[in-house]
PDB file of C-alpha atoms in Angstrom:
ATOM      1  CA  MET A   1      35.004 219.099 198.564  1.00 64.00           C
ATOM      2  CA  PRO A   2      38.029 218.310 196.348  1.00 70.00           C
ATOM      3  CA  ARG A   3      39.233 214.759 195.913  1.00 77.00           C
ATOM      4  CA  PRO A   4      42.075 213.636 198.206  1.00 75.00           C
ATOM      5  CA  GLN A   5      45.511 214.162 196.639  1.00 80.00           C
ATOM      6  CA  PRO A   6      47.729 211.746 198.603  1.00 89.00           C
ATOM      7  CA  THR A   7      51.445 211.274 198.164  1.00 88.00           C
ATOM      8  CA  THR A   8      51.786 207.967 200.072  1.00 90.00           C
ATOM      9  CA  PHE A   9      49.069 205.884 198.371  1.00 96.00           C
ATOM     10  CA  ARG A  10      46.918 205.940 195.238  1.00 96.00           C
ATOM     11  CA  TYR A  11      43.368 207.252 195.174  1.00 97.00           C
ATOM     12  CA  ASP A  12      40.771 206.831 192.425  1.00 96.00           C
ATOM     13  CA  GLU A  13      37.049 207.429 192.024  1.00 96.00           C
ATOM     14  CA  ASP A  14      34.873 205.952 189.311  1.00 96.00           C
ATOM     15  CA  PRO A  15      31.713 207.533 187.861  1.00 95.00           C
ATOM     16  CA  ALA A  16      29.523 205.175 189.893  1.00 95.00           C
ATOM     17  CA  GLY A  17      30.785 206.656 193.154  1.00 96.00           C
ATOM     18  CA  VAL A  18      33.211 203.923 194.228  1.00 98.00           C
ATOM     19  CA  ALA A  19      36.511 205.226 195.569  1.00 98.00           C
ATOM     20  CA  THR A  20      39.598 202.987 195.700  1.00 98.00           C
ATOM     21  CA  ILE A  21      42.459 203.569 198.114  1.00 98.00           C
ATOM     22  CA  ARG A  22      45.477 201.505 197.098  1.00 98.00           C
ATOM     23  CA  LEU A  23      48.536 201.154 199.314  1.00 98.00           C
ATOM     24  CA  ASP A  24      51.415 201.327 196.866  1.00 96.00           C
ATOM     25  CA  ARG A  25      54.802 200.451 198.369  1.00 95.00           C
ATOM     26  CA  PRO A  26      55.106 196.887 197.057  1.00 95.00           C
ATOM     27  CA  GLU A  27      58.875 196.861 197.589  1.00 95.00           C
ATOM     28  CA  ARG A  28      58.178 197.283 201.350  1.00 95.00           C
ATOM     29  CA  LEU A  29      55.065 195.059 201.399  1.00 96.00           C
ATOM     30  CA  ASN A  30      52.990 198.249 201.669  1.00 97.00           C
ATOM     31  CA  ALA A  31      54.392 198.995 205.118  1.00 96.00           C
ATOM     32  CA  LEU A  32      53.090 202.191 206.697  1.00 97.00           C
ATOM     33  CA  THR A  33      55.177 205.288 207.398  1.00 96.00           C
ATOM     34  CA  PHE A  34      54.527 208.247 209.677  1.00 96.00           C
ATOM     35  CA  ALA A  35      53.380 210.164 206.596  1.00 95.00           C
ATOM     36  CA  SER A  36      51.051 207.435 205.347  1.00 96.00           C
ATOM     37  CA  TYR A  37      49.367 207.076 208.745  1.00 97.00           C
ATOM     38  CA  ARG A  38      48.618 210.810 208.686  1.00 97.00           C
ATOM     39  CA  GLU A  39      47.428 210.849 205.081  1.00 97.00           C
ATOM     40  CA  LEU A  40      45.238 207.765 205.476  1.00 98.00           C
ATOM     41  CA  ALA A  41      43.624 209.122 208.643  1.00 98.00           C
ATOM     42  CA  ASP A  42      42.932 212.436 206.899  1.00 97.00           C
ATOM     43  CA  ALA A  43      41.632 210.741 203.746  1.00 96.00           C
ATOM     44  CA  PHE A  44      39.069 208.597 205.562  1.00 97.00           C
ATOM     45  CA  HIS A  45      37.911 211.629 207.521  1.00 97.00           C
ATOM     46  CA  ALA A  46      37.614 213.748 204.364  1.00 95.00           C
ATOM     47  CA  LEU A  47      35.543 211.118 202.535  1.00 96.00           C
ATOM     48  CA  ASN A  48      32.601 211.916 204.808  1.00 96.00           C
ATOM     49  CA  ASP A  49      32.451 215.289 203.054  1.00 94.00           C
ATOM     50  CA  ARG A  50      32.203 213.715 199.588  1.00 94.00           C
ATOM     51  CA  PRO A  51      28.568 212.643 199.149  1.00 94.00           C
ATOM     52  CA  GLU A  52      29.331 211.521 195.607  1.00 95.00           C
ATOM     53  CA  VAL A  53      31.411 208.667 197.102  1.00 97.00           C
ATOM     54  CA  ARG A  54      28.956 205.876 197.911  1.00 97.00           C
ATOM     55  CA  ALA A  55      31.391 203.029 198.732  1.00 98.00           C
ATOM     56  CA  VAL A  56      35.142 202.621 199.268  1.00 98.00           C
ATOM     57  CA  VAL A  57      37.590 199.811 198.485  1.00 98.00           C
ATOM     58  CA  LEU A  58      40.896 199.560 200.379  1.00 98.00           C
ATOM     59  CA  THR A  59      43.569 197.291 198.915  1.00 98.00           C
ATOM     60  CA  GLY A  60      47.295 196.903 198.351  1.00 98.00           C
ATOM     61  CA  THR A  61      49.760 196.443 195.518  1.00 97.00           C
ATOM     62  CA  GLY A  62      51.930 193.391 194.974  1.00 96.00           C
ATOM     63  CA  ARG A  63      52.361 190.500 197.422  1.00 96.00           C
ATOM     64  CA  ALA A  64      50.887 192.205 200.491  1.00 98.00           C
ATOM     65  CA  PHE A  65      47.859 194.128 201.647  1.00 98.00           C
ATOM     66  CA  CYS A  66      49.857 195.812 204.421  1.00 98.00           C
ATOM     67  CA  SER A  67      52.700 194.503 206.578  1.00 97.00           C
ATOM     68  CA  GLY A  68      52.228 197.047 209.375  1.00 95.00           C
ATOM     69  CA  GLY A  69      54.599 199.799 210.417  1.00 93.00           C
ATOM     70  CA  ASP A  70      57.771 200.113 208.383  1.00 92.00           C
ATOM     71  CA  ALA A  71      60.738 198.798 210.368  1.00 87.00           C
ATOM     72  CA  LEU A  72      63.054 201.513 209.042  1.00 88.00           C
ATOM     73  CA  ASP A  73      60.710 204.502 208.944  1.00 90.00           C
ATOM     74  CA  ILE A  74      58.778 203.827 212.169  1.00 92.00           C
ATOM     75  CA  ILE A  75      60.092 201.034 214.373  1.00 87.00           C
ATOM     76  CA  GLN A  76      63.667 202.257 214.714  1.00 88.00           C
ATOM     77  CA  PRO A  77      62.683 205.910 215.380  1.00 93.00           C
ATOM     78  CA  LEU A  78      60.193 204.794 218.052  1.00 93.00           C
ATOM     79  CA  LEU A  79      63.059 203.392 220.127  1.00 91.00           C
ATOM     80  CA  ALA A  80      64.526 206.889 220.413  1.00 93.00           C
ATOM     81  CA  MET A  81      61.291 208.754 221.266  1.00 95.00           C
ATOM     82  CA  ASP A  82      60.280 210.025 224.689  1.00 96.00           C
ATOM     83  CA  ALA A  83      56.964 209.113 226.302  1.00 96.00           C
ATOM     84  CA  GLU A  84      55.137 212.181 224.961  1.00 96.00           C
ATOM     85  CA  ALA A  85      56.200 211.518 221.380  1.00 96.00           C
ATOM     86  CA  LEU A  86      55.289 207.841 221.648  1.00 97.00           C
ATOM     87  CA  LEU A  87      51.798 208.742 222.841  1.00 97.00           C
ATOM     88  CA  ARG A  88      51.346 211.166 219.943  1.00 97.00           C
ATOM     89  CA  PHE A  89      52.200 208.322 217.564  1.00 97.00           C
ATOM     90  CA  THR A  90      49.935 205.713 219.177  1.00 97.00           C
ATOM     91  CA  ARG A  91      47.073 208.198 219.169  1.00 97.00           C
ATOM     92  CA  LEU A  92      47.670 208.830 215.460  1.00 97.00           C
ATOM     93  CA  THR A  93      47.432 205.108 214.680  1.00 97.00           C
ATOM     94  CA  GLY A  94      44.201 204.895 216.652  1.00 98.00           C
ATOM     95  CA  GLU A  95      42.852 207.957 214.844  1.00 98.00           C
ATOM     96  CA  LEU A  96      43.218 206.102 211.551  1.00 98.00           C
ATOM     97  CA  ILE A  97      41.103 203.184 212.774  1.00 98.00           C
ATOM     98  CA  GLN A  98      38.512 205.467 214.353  1.00 98.00           C
ATOM     99  CA  ASN A  99      38.179 207.418 211.108  1.00 98.00           C
ATOM    100  CA  MET A 100      37.736 204.173 209.184  1.00 98.00           C
ATOM    101  CA  ARG A 101      34.949 203.056 211.506  1.00 97.00           C
ATOM    102  CA  GLU A 102      33.346 206.515 211.429  1.00 97.00           C
ATOM    103  CA  LEU A 103      33.369 206.587 207.628  1.00 98.00           C
ATOM    104  CA  ARG A 104      29.666 206.700 206.856  1.00 96.00           C
ATOM    105  CA  THR A 105      29.908 204.911 203.519  1.00 97.00           C
ATOM    106  CA  PRO A 106      30.536 201.139 203.340  1.00 98.00           C
ATOM    107  CA  LEU A 107      34.191 200.089 203.280  1.00 98.00           C
ATOM    108  CA  VAL A 108      35.405 196.914 201.557  1.00 98.00           C
ATOM    109  CA  ALA A 109      38.935 195.633 202.262  1.00 98.00           C
ATOM    110  CA  ALA A 110      40.390 193.549 199.420  1.00 98.00           C
ATOM    111  CA  LEU A 111      43.246 191.661 201.043  1.00 98.00           C
ATOM    112  CA  ASN A 112      45.535 190.808 198.156  1.00 98.00           C
ATOM    113  CA  GLY A 113      48.282 189.166 200.245  1.00 98.00           C
ATOM    114  CA  THR A 114      50.099 189.296 203.579  1.00 98.00           C
ATOM    115  CA  THR A 115      48.130 191.246 206.207  1.00 98.00           C
ATOM    116  CA  CYS A 116      49.723 191.826 209.594  1.00 98.00           C
ATOM    117  CA  GLY A 117      50.251 194.250 212.457  1.00 97.00           C
ATOM    118  CA  ALA A 118      48.623 197.582 211.726  1.00 97.00           C
ATOM    119  CA  GLY A 119      47.518 196.148 208.381  1.00 98.00           C
ATOM    120  CA  ALA A 120      45.499 193.486 210.212  1.00 98.00           C
ATOM    121  CA  VAL A 121      43.749 196.124 212.307  1.00 98.00           C
ATOM    122  CA  MET A 122      43.017 198.191 209.183  1.00 98.00           C
ATOM    123  CA  ALA A 123      41.437 195.102 207.625  1.00 98.00           C
ATOM    124  CA  LEU A 124      39.456 194.550 210.824  1.00 98.00           C
ATOM    125  CA  ALA A 125      38.141 198.121 210.691  1.00 98.00           C
ATOM    126  CA  ALA A 126      36.562 197.565 207.262  1.00 98.00           C
ATOM    127  CA  ASP A 127      32.928 196.516 206.936  1.00 98.00           C
ATOM    128  CA  PHE A 128      33.755 193.650 204.569  1.00 98.00           C
ATOM    129  CA  ARG A 129      36.945 191.620 204.194  1.00 98.00           C
ATOM    130  CA  LEU A 130      37.524 189.758 200.923  1.00 98.00           C
ATOM    131  CA  ALA A 131      40.804 187.897 200.673  1.00 98.00           C
ATOM    132  CA  ALA A 132      43.040 186.145 198.205  1.00 98.00           C
ATOM    133  CA  PRO A 133      44.228 182.665 199.235  1.00 98.00           C
ATOM    134  CA  THR A 134      47.668 184.203 199.932  1.00 97.00           C
ATOM    135  CA  ALA A 135      46.223 186.678 202.456  1.00 98.00           C
ATOM    136  CA  LYS A 136      47.529 185.160 205.664  1.00 98.00           C
ATOM    137  CA  ILE A 137      46.888 187.412 208.662  1.00 98.00           C
ATOM    138  CA  ALA A 138      48.432 188.007 212.088  1.00 98.00           C
ATOM    139  CA  PHE A 139      48.098 190.516 214.892  1.00 98.00           C
ATOM    140  CA  LEU A 140      51.832 190.429 215.526  1.00 97.00           C
ATOM    141  CA  PHE A 141      52.126 192.982 218.320  1.00 97.00           C
ATOM    142  CA  THR A 142      53.112 190.582 221.126  1.00 97.00           C
ATOM    143  CA  LYS A 143      55.728 189.040 218.829  1.00 96.00           C
ATOM    144  CA  VAL A 144      57.624 192.359 218.981  1.00 93.00           C
ATOM    145  CA  GLY A 145      57.171 192.835 222.719  1.00 94.00           C
ATOM    146  CA  LEU A 146      54.050 195.014 222.604  1.00 96.00           C
ATOM    147  CA  SER A 147      50.436 194.600 223.678  1.00 97.00           C
ATOM    148  CA  GLY A 148      48.071 192.799 221.356  1.00 97.00           C
ATOM    149  CA  ALA A 149      45.580 195.522 222.282  1.00 97.00           C
ATOM    150  CA  ASP A 150      46.621 198.147 219.729  1.00 97.00           C
ATOM    151  CA  MET A 151      44.719 200.601 217.522  1.00 97.00           C
ATOM    152  CA  GLY A 152      41.379 199.298 218.811  1.00 97.00           C
ATOM    153  CA  ALA A 153      42.075 195.631 218.045  1.00 98.00           C
ATOM    154  CA  ALA A 154      40.931 194.429 221.484  1.00 97.00           C
ATOM    155  CA  PHE A 155      37.651 196.310 220.995  1.00 97.00           C
ATOM    156  CA  LEU A 156      36.919 195.238 217.429  1.00 97.00           C
ATOM    157  CA  LEU A 157      38.251 191.692 217.172  1.00 98.00           C
ATOM    158  CA  PRO A 158      36.091 190.048 219.895  1.00 97.00           C
ATOM    159  CA  ARG A 159      33.043 191.546 218.204  1.00 96.00           C
ATOM    160  CA  VAL A 160      34.005 189.899 214.915  1.00 97.00           C
ATOM    161  CA  VAL A 161      35.330 186.476 215.941  1.00 98.00           C
ATOM    162  CA  GLY A 162      34.324 186.132 219.598  1.00 97.00           C
ATOM    163  CA  PHE A 163      36.233 186.613 222.852  1.00 97.00           C
ATOM    164  CA  GLY A 164      38.043 183.285 222.833  1.00 98.00           C
ATOM    165  CA  GLN A 165      39.372 183.546 219.284  1.00 98.00           C
ATOM    166  CA  ALA A 166      40.336 187.180 219.857  1.00 98.00           C
ATOM    167  CA  THR A 167      42.283 186.198 222.979  1.00 98.00           C
ATOM    168  CA  ARG A 168      44.182 183.572 220.998  1.00 98.00           C
ATOM    169  CA  LEU A 169      44.953 185.866 218.079  1.00 98.00           C
ATOM    170  CA  LEU A 170      45.963 188.906 220.150  1.00 98.00           C
ATOM    171  CA  MET A 171      47.972 187.082 222.828  1.00 98.00           C
ATOM    172  CA  LEU A 172      49.830 184.602 220.626  1.00 98.00           C
ATOM    173  CA  GLY A 173      50.146 186.749 217.510  1.00 97.00           C
ATOM    174  CA  ASN A 174      50.244 183.651 215.326  1.00 97.00           C
ATOM    175  CA  TRP A 175      49.485 183.574 211.614  1.00 98.00           C
ATOM    176  CA  LEU A 176      46.169 182.382 210.214  1.00 98.00           C
ATOM    177  CA  THR A 177      45.829 181.182 206.644  1.00 98.00           C
ATOM    178  CA  ALA A 178      43.079 182.725 204.566  1.00 98.00           C
ATOM    179  CA  ASP A 179      40.969 179.578 204.941  1.00 98.00           C
ATOM    180  CA  GLU A 180      41.431 179.607 208.729  1.00 98.00           C
ATOM    181  CA  ALA A 181      40.432 183.279 208.869  1.00 98.00           C
ATOM    182  CA  LEU A 182      37.351 182.492 206.775  1.00 98.00           C
ATOM    183  CA  LYS A 183      36.402 179.608 209.061  1.00 98.00           C
ATOM    184  CA  ILE A 184      36.315 181.792 212.206  1.00 98.00           C
ATOM    185  CA  GLY A 185      34.464 184.628 210.474  1.00 98.00           C
ATOM    186  CA  LEU A 186      37.353 187.074 210.239  1.00 98.00           C
ATOM    187  CA  TYR A 187      37.130 187.019 206.437  1.00 98.00           C
ATOM    188  CA  HIS A 188      33.810 187.177 204.614  1.00 98.00           C
ATOM    189  CA  GLU A 189      35.050 185.532 201.413  1.00 98.00           C
ATOM    190  CA  VAL A 190      38.223 183.966 200.016  1.00 98.00           C
ATOM    191  CA  VAL A 191      38.451 184.664 196.299  1.00 98.00           C
ATOM    192  CA  ALA A 192      40.954 183.480 193.689  1.00 98.00           C
ATOM    193  CA  GLU A 193      43.728 186.043 193.403  1.00 96.00           C
ATOM    194  CA  ALA A 194      42.951 186.793 189.772  1.00 97.00           C
ATOM    195  CA  GLU A 195      39.314 187.523 190.679  1.00 98.00           C
ATOM    196  CA  LEU A 196      39.785 189.460 193.921  1.00 98.00           C
ATOM    197  CA  ALA A 197      39.900 192.990 192.511  1.00 98.00           C
ATOM    198  CA  ALA A 198      36.824 192.427 190.359  1.00 98.00           C
ATOM    199  CA  ARG A 199      34.898 190.813 193.222  1.00 98.00           C
ATOM    200  CA  ALA A 200      35.735 193.696 195.577  1.00 98.00           C
ATOM    201  CA  GLN A 201      34.642 196.234 192.989  1.00 98.00           C
ATOM    202  CA  ALA A 202      31.434 194.307 192.338  1.00 98.00           C
ATOM    203  CA  LEU A 203      30.585 194.286 196.043  1.00 98.00           C
ATOM    204  CA  ALA A 204      31.422 197.978 196.353  1.00 98.00           C
ATOM    205  CA  HIS A 205      29.191 198.791 193.378  1.00 98.00           C
ATOM    206  CA  GLU A 206      26.370 196.720 194.858  1.00 97.00           C
ATOM    207  CA  LEU A 207      26.670 198.775 198.035  1.00 98.00           C
ATOM    208  CA  ALA A 208      26.951 202.029 196.059  1.00 97.00           C
ATOM    209  CA  ASP A 209      23.672 201.162 194.309  1.00 96.00           C
ATOM    210  CA  GLY A 210      21.969 200.599 197.648  1.00 96.00           C
ATOM    211  CA  PRO A 211      20.007 202.966 199.897  1.00 96.00           C
ATOM    212  CA  GLN A 212      22.752 205.222 201.196  1.00 94.00           C
ATOM    213  CA  PHE A 213      20.934 206.615 204.225  1.00 95.00           C
ATOM    214  CA  GLY A 214      19.847 203.164 205.342  1.00 96.00           C
ATOM    215  CA  LEU A 215      23.356 201.754 204.931  1.00 96.00           C
ATOM    216  CA  GLN A 216      24.883 204.680 206.809  1.00 95.00           C
ATOM    217  CA  VAL A 217      22.431 204.297 209.677  1.00 96.00           C
ATOM    218  CA  THR A 218      23.116 200.538 209.793  1.00 97.00           C
ATOM    219  CA  LYS A 219      26.852 201.147 210.135  1.00 96.00           C
ATOM    220  CA  GLU A 220      26.322 203.844 212.757  1.00 95.00           C
ATOM    221  CA  MET A 221      24.096 201.575 214.829  1.00 96.00           C
ATOM    222  CA  LEU A 222      26.554 198.688 214.600  1.00 95.00           C
ATOM    223  CA  ASN A 223      29.183 201.039 216.013  1.00 93.00           C
ATOM    224  CA  ARG A 224      26.966 202.487 218.745  1.00 94.00           C
ATOM    225  CA  GLU A 225      25.080 199.454 219.970  1.00 94.00           C
ATOM    226  CA  VAL A 226      28.116 197.523 221.182  1.00 88.00           C
ATOM    227  CA  ALA A 227      28.004 199.755 224.271  1.00 89.00           C
ATOM    228  CA  MET A 228      24.211 199.538 224.850  1.00 95.00           C
ATOM    229  CA  ASP A 229      21.965 197.235 226.820  1.00 95.00           C
ATOM    230  CA  LEU A 230      19.062 195.600 224.957  1.00 95.00           C
ATOM    231  CA  ALA A 231      16.383 198.088 225.962  1.00 97.00           C
ATOM    232  CA  THR A 232      18.563 201.050 224.989  1.00 96.00           C
ATOM    233  CA  ALA A 233      19.447 199.400 221.688  1.00 95.00           C
ATOM    234  CA  ILE A 234      15.807 198.692 220.838  1.00 96.00           C
ATOM    235  CA  GLU A 235      14.844 202.310 221.523  1.00 96.00           C
ATOM    236  CA  ALA A 236      17.810 203.604 219.499  1.00 95.00           C
ATOM    237  CA  GLU A 237      16.830 201.361 216.583  1.00 95.00           C
ATOM    238  CA  ALA A 238      13.210 202.510 216.817  1.00 96.00           C
ATOM    239  CA  GLN A 239      14.295 206.125 216.494  1.00 96.00           C
ATOM    240  CA  ALA A 240      16.748 205.359 213.692  1.00 96.00           C
ATOM    241  CA  GLN A 241      14.204 203.331 211.725  1.00 96.00           C
ATOM    242  CA  ALA A 242      11.589 206.081 212.064  1.00 96.00           C
ATOM    243  CA  LEU A 243      14.110 208.441 210.460  1.00 94.00           C
ATOM    244  CA  CYS A 244      14.776 205.961 207.651  1.00 95.00           C
ATOM    245  CA  MET A 245      11.035 205.724 207.002  1.00 94.00           C
ATOM    246  CA  GLN A 246      11.098 209.459 206.219  1.00 94.00           C
ATOM    247  CA  SER A 247      13.932 209.096 203.704  1.00 93.00           C
ATOM    248  CA  PRO A 248      13.356 209.208 199.922  1.00 94.00           C
ATOM    249  CA  ASP A 249      14.840 205.714 199.628  1.00 94.00           C
ATOM    250  CA  PHE A 250      11.957 204.176 201.569  1.00 94.00           C
ATOM    251  CA  GLY A 251       9.448 205.743 199.199  1.00 92.00           C
ATOM    252  CA  GLU A 252      11.448 204.648 196.160  1.00 92.00           C
ATOM    253  CA  ALA A 253      11.578 201.048 197.421  1.00 93.00           C
ATOM    254  CA  ASN A 254       7.800 201.026 197.854  1.00 92.00           C
ATOM    255  CA  ARG A 255       7.169 202.489 194.393  1.00 93.00           C
ATOM    256  CA  ALA A 256       9.527 199.933 192.871  1.00 92.00           C
ATOM    257  CA  PHE A 257       7.626 197.111 194.587  1.00 93.00           C
ATOM    258  CA  VAL A 258       4.285 198.382 193.290  1.00 94.00           C
ATOM    259  CA  GLU A 259       5.710 198.895 189.791  1.00 93.00           C
ATOM    260  CA  LYS A 260       7.447 195.487 189.850  1.00 93.00           C
ATOM    261  CA  ARG A 261      10.914 196.880 189.126  1.00 94.00           C
ATOM    262  CA  LYS A 262      14.279 197.159 190.848  1.00 92.00           C
ATOM    263  CA  PRO A 263      14.586 200.196 193.128  1.00 94.00           C
ATOM    264  CA  ASP A 264      16.756 203.010 191.795  1.00 93.00           C
ATOM    265  CA  PHE A 265      18.257 204.542 194.915  1.00 94.00           C
ATOM    266  CA  ARG A 266      20.372 206.879 192.823  1.00 85.00           C
ATOM    267  CA  ARG A 267      17.333 208.866 191.707  1.00 72.00           C
ATOM    268  CA  ARG A 268      17.298 212.421 193.015  1.00 48.00           C
ATOM    269  CA  GLY A 269      14.871 212.545 195.878  1.00 45.00           C
ATOM    270  CA  GLY A 270      13.938 208.920 195.273  1.00 38.00           C
ATOM    271  CA  ALA A 271      11.322 210.057 192.771  1.00 36.00           C
TER     272      ALA A 271
END
């Protein structure tokens, strides 16, 4: 399948199979437009048809990762929409987050600065969140008279930081510093701004070098098991692991152990 050709953000792939999606409206703090919501949702969906992409980095340009919906392009027009049009829009925003979570390859968010509103939920939808010290974050929806439960935030956030912290963040909409977000487990790492891009790429390349089927199954099970009881989850994991044991990566890992070398999961067929 051809590479995405977006008009509202930048897209790159390197030879190692790491794709980078870069929000690129620094003059608007990378605020989202109707067009960028649509293109981002489509891009994350399309990446599942690009097996050569083994990991993805999502980041921003300038002082912000993403400041949410653009006040001029989105917020003002929403005030004039009827109920049907509003629902089409809110479903589109949710489609973006669902497509991010359903992306089979690992997704690393490199939060280079301010992260709020829809940008905060996009960060939440990534598998890993690395942040610069300037990457303060807020789920601002109640601050503008809306529900803090938006785009899947009330589903995802309690599973990352716990019910109590999620209640505080979604109801109050207050800002957290990068260090505060790290302390409650919302961020995985806080990295010096000058080192953030390199650290995100290094993590993405580590994931790209890993066993792709095993990583994809891990992500799928993390998504599915939140709605299972323990017995159902154990059976689902038994079936998933039996499939992984039939994959070439499992054989390659065993051969590497016997031969006292690092596994090469990029080998065709694991041989």
